[in-house]
Amino acid sequence: MKERIKFIKRYVEWLKKTPNEVWSAQQAEFINALLENAKNFPLSKEEYLRMKERAKRARN
């Protein structure tokens, strides 16, 4: 947990000193990569949700 807090504090400092255009472009690139990667996920949304539900029932 300490490492996570340390990372967040470092990231906030970086955000404060970095122009909006720079960090905004980086965030857009990251989000676009996540969306692109989601297209390549081998399961459909429905298959994934069924799998999650089965796992949840198996734990209980």
Tab-separated table of N, CA and C in Angstrom, residues 4-45:
chain	number	residue	atom	x	y	z
A	4	ARG	N	1.967	2.167	-3.468
A	4	ARG	CA	0.883	2.751	-4.261
A	4	ARG	C	0.716	4.238	-3.917
A	5	ILE	N	0.723	4.560	-2.627
A	5	ILE	CA	0.595	5.958	-2.193
A	5	ILE	C	1.769	6.777	-2.712
A	6	LYS	N	2.963	6.203	-2.619
A	6	LYS	CA	4.163	6.884	-3.106
A	6	LYS	C	4.051	7.168	-4.607
A	7	PHE	N	3.570	6.176	-5.362
A	7	PHE	CA	3.402	6.355	-6.809
A	7	PHE	C	2.387	7.463	-7.099
A	8	ILE	N	1.271	7.463	-6.373
A	8	ILE	CA	0.230	8.463	-6.596
A	8	ILE	C	0.773	9.856	-6.320
A	9	LYS	N	1.514	10.010	-5.246
A	9	LYS	CA	2.092	11.315	-4.919
A	9	LYS	C	3.061	11.776	-6.006
A	10	ARG	N	3.900	10.844	-6.499
A	10	ARG	CA	4.829	11.182	-7.588
A	10	ARG	C	4.069	11.584	-8.840
A	11	TYR	N	3.004	10.850	-9.141
A	11	TYR	CA	2.214	11.137	-10.344
A	11	TYR	C	1.532	12.501	-10.226
A	12	VAL	N	1.015	12.823	-9.059
A	12	VAL	CA	0.377	14.129	-8.843
A	12	VAL	C	1.396	15.240	-9.055
A	13	GLU	N	2.591	15.067	-8.541
A	13	GLU	CA	3.639	16.080	-8.744
A	13	GLU	C	3.951	16.240	-10.227
A	14	TRP	N	4.018	15.132	-10.932
A	14	TRP	CA	4.278	15.192	-12.375
A	14	TRP	C	3.150	15.931	-13.075
A	15	LEU	N	1.904	15.634	-12.699
A	15	LEU	CA	0.754	16.309	-13.310
A	15	LEU	C	0.802	17.814	-13.080
A	16	LYS	N	1.182	18.217	-11.895
A	16	LYS	CA	1.224	19.638	-11.560
A	16	LYS	C	2.230	20.402	-12.408
A	17	LYS	N	3.347	19.771	-12.752
A	17	LYS	CA	4.392	20.493	-13.492
A	17	LYS	C	4.365	20.228	-14.998
A	18	THR	N	3.465	19.374	-15.454
A	18	THR	CA	3.399	19.016	-16.869
A	18	THR	C	2.244	19.756	-17.548
A	19	PRO	N	2.489	20.361	-18.702
A	19	PRO	CA	1.420	21.066	-19.409
A	19	PRO	C	0.252	20.116	-19.736
A	20	ASN	N	-0.953	20.664	-19.700
A	20	ASN	CA	-2.148	19.863	-19.976
A	20	ASN	C	-2.069	19.124	-21.307
A	21	GLU	N	-1.503	19.781	-22.317
A	21	GLU	CA	-1.428	19.160	-23.639
A	21	GLU	C	-0.614	17.871	-23.601
A	22	VAL	N	0.430	17.845	-22.785
A	22	VAL	CA	1.311	16.676	-22.708
A	22	VAL	C	0.619	15.520	-22.007
A	23	TRP	N	0.128	15.757	-20.782
A	23	TRP	CA	-0.470	14.638	-20.052
A	23	TRP	C	-1.784	14.220	-20.675
A	24	SER	N	-2.511	15.168	-21.271
A	24	SER	CA	-3.770	14.838	-21.929
A	24	SER	C	-3.524	13.906	-23.127
A	25	ALA	N	-2.492	14.203	-23.882
A	25	ALA	CA	-2.151	13.355	-25.031
A	25	ALA	C	-1.747	11.961	-24.565
A	26	GLN	N	-0.993	11.887	-23.477
A	26	GLN	CA	-0.581	10.582	-22.951
A	26	GLN	C	-1.779	9.783	-22.446
A	27	GLN	N	-2.706	10.455	-21.776
A	27	GLN	CA	-3.906	9.773	-21.287
A	27	GLN	C	-4.740	9.259	-22.458
A	28	ALA	N	-4.878	10.067	-23.495
A	28	ALA	CA	-5.643	9.653	-24.676
A	28	ALA	C	-5.005	8.430	-25.330
A	29	GLU	N	-3.691	8.439	-25.431
A	29	GLU	CA	-2.977	7.300	-26.022
A	29	GLU	C	-3.195	6.039	-25.189
A	30	PHE	N	-3.126	6.174	-23.877
A	30	PHE	CA	-3.332	5.036	-22.977
A	30	PHE	C	-4.754	4.482	-23.096
A	31	ILE	N	-5.732	5.365	-23.068
A	31	ILE	CA	-7.130	4.935	-23.161
A	31	ILE	C	-7.402	4.277	-24.507
A	32	ASN	N	-6.887	4.862	-25.573
A	32	ASN	CA	-7.060	4.259	-26.901
A	32	ASN	C	-6.442	2.864	-26.966
A	33	ALA	N	-5.291	2.689	-26.326
A	33	ALA	CA	-4.643	1.372	-26.306
A	33	ALA	C	-5.505	0.367	-25.543
A	34	LEU	N	-6.102	0.793	-24.432
A	34	LEU	CA	-6.989	-0.106	-23.682
A	34	LEU	C	-8.189	-0.517	-24.523
A	35	LEU	N	-8.786	0.442	-25.208
A	35	LEU	CA	-9.947	0.137	-26.044
A	35	LEU	C	-9.572	-0.788	-27.200
A	36	GLU	N	-8.428	-0.550	-27.794
A	36	GLU	CA	-7.970	-1.403	-28.891
A	36	GLU	C	-7.706	-2.821	-28.391
A	37	ASN	N	-7.088	-2.916	-27.232
A	37	ASN	CA	-6.803	-4.221	-26.653
A	37	ASN	C	-8.094	-4.973	-26.333
A	38	ALA	N	-9.114	-4.258	-25.883
A	38	ALA	CA	-10.393	-4.892	-25.554
A	38	ALA	C	-11.010	-5.551	-26.780
A	39	LYS	N	-10.772	-4.982	-27.948
A	39	LYS	CA	-11.298	-5.578	-29.194
A	39	LYS	C	-10.685	-6.953	-29.445
A	40	ASN	N	-9.469	-7.146	-28.962
A	40	ASN	CA	-8.750	-8.398	-29.199
A	40	ASN	C	-8.969	-9.423	-28.094
A	41	PHE	N	-9.791	-9.088	-27.102
A	41	PHE	CA	-10.060	-10.015	-26.006
A	41	PHE	C	-10.792	-11.216	-26.555
A	42	PRO	N	-10.371	-12.441	-26.204
A	42	PRO	CA	-10.931	-13.637	-26.838
A	42	PRO	C	-12.375	-13.959	-26.446
A	43	LEU	N	-12.911	-13.352	-25.411
A	43	LEU	CA	-14.279	-13.645	-24.984
A	43	LEU	C	-15.206	-12.483	-25.310
A	44	SER	N	-16.450	-12.812	-25.612
A	44	SER	CA	-17.438	-11.753	-25.773
A	44	SER	C	-17.814	-11.246	-24.383
A	45	LYS	N	-18.484	-10.125	-24.348
A	45	LYS	CA	-18.937	-9.569	-23.071
A	45	LYS	C	-19.816	-10.582	-22.340
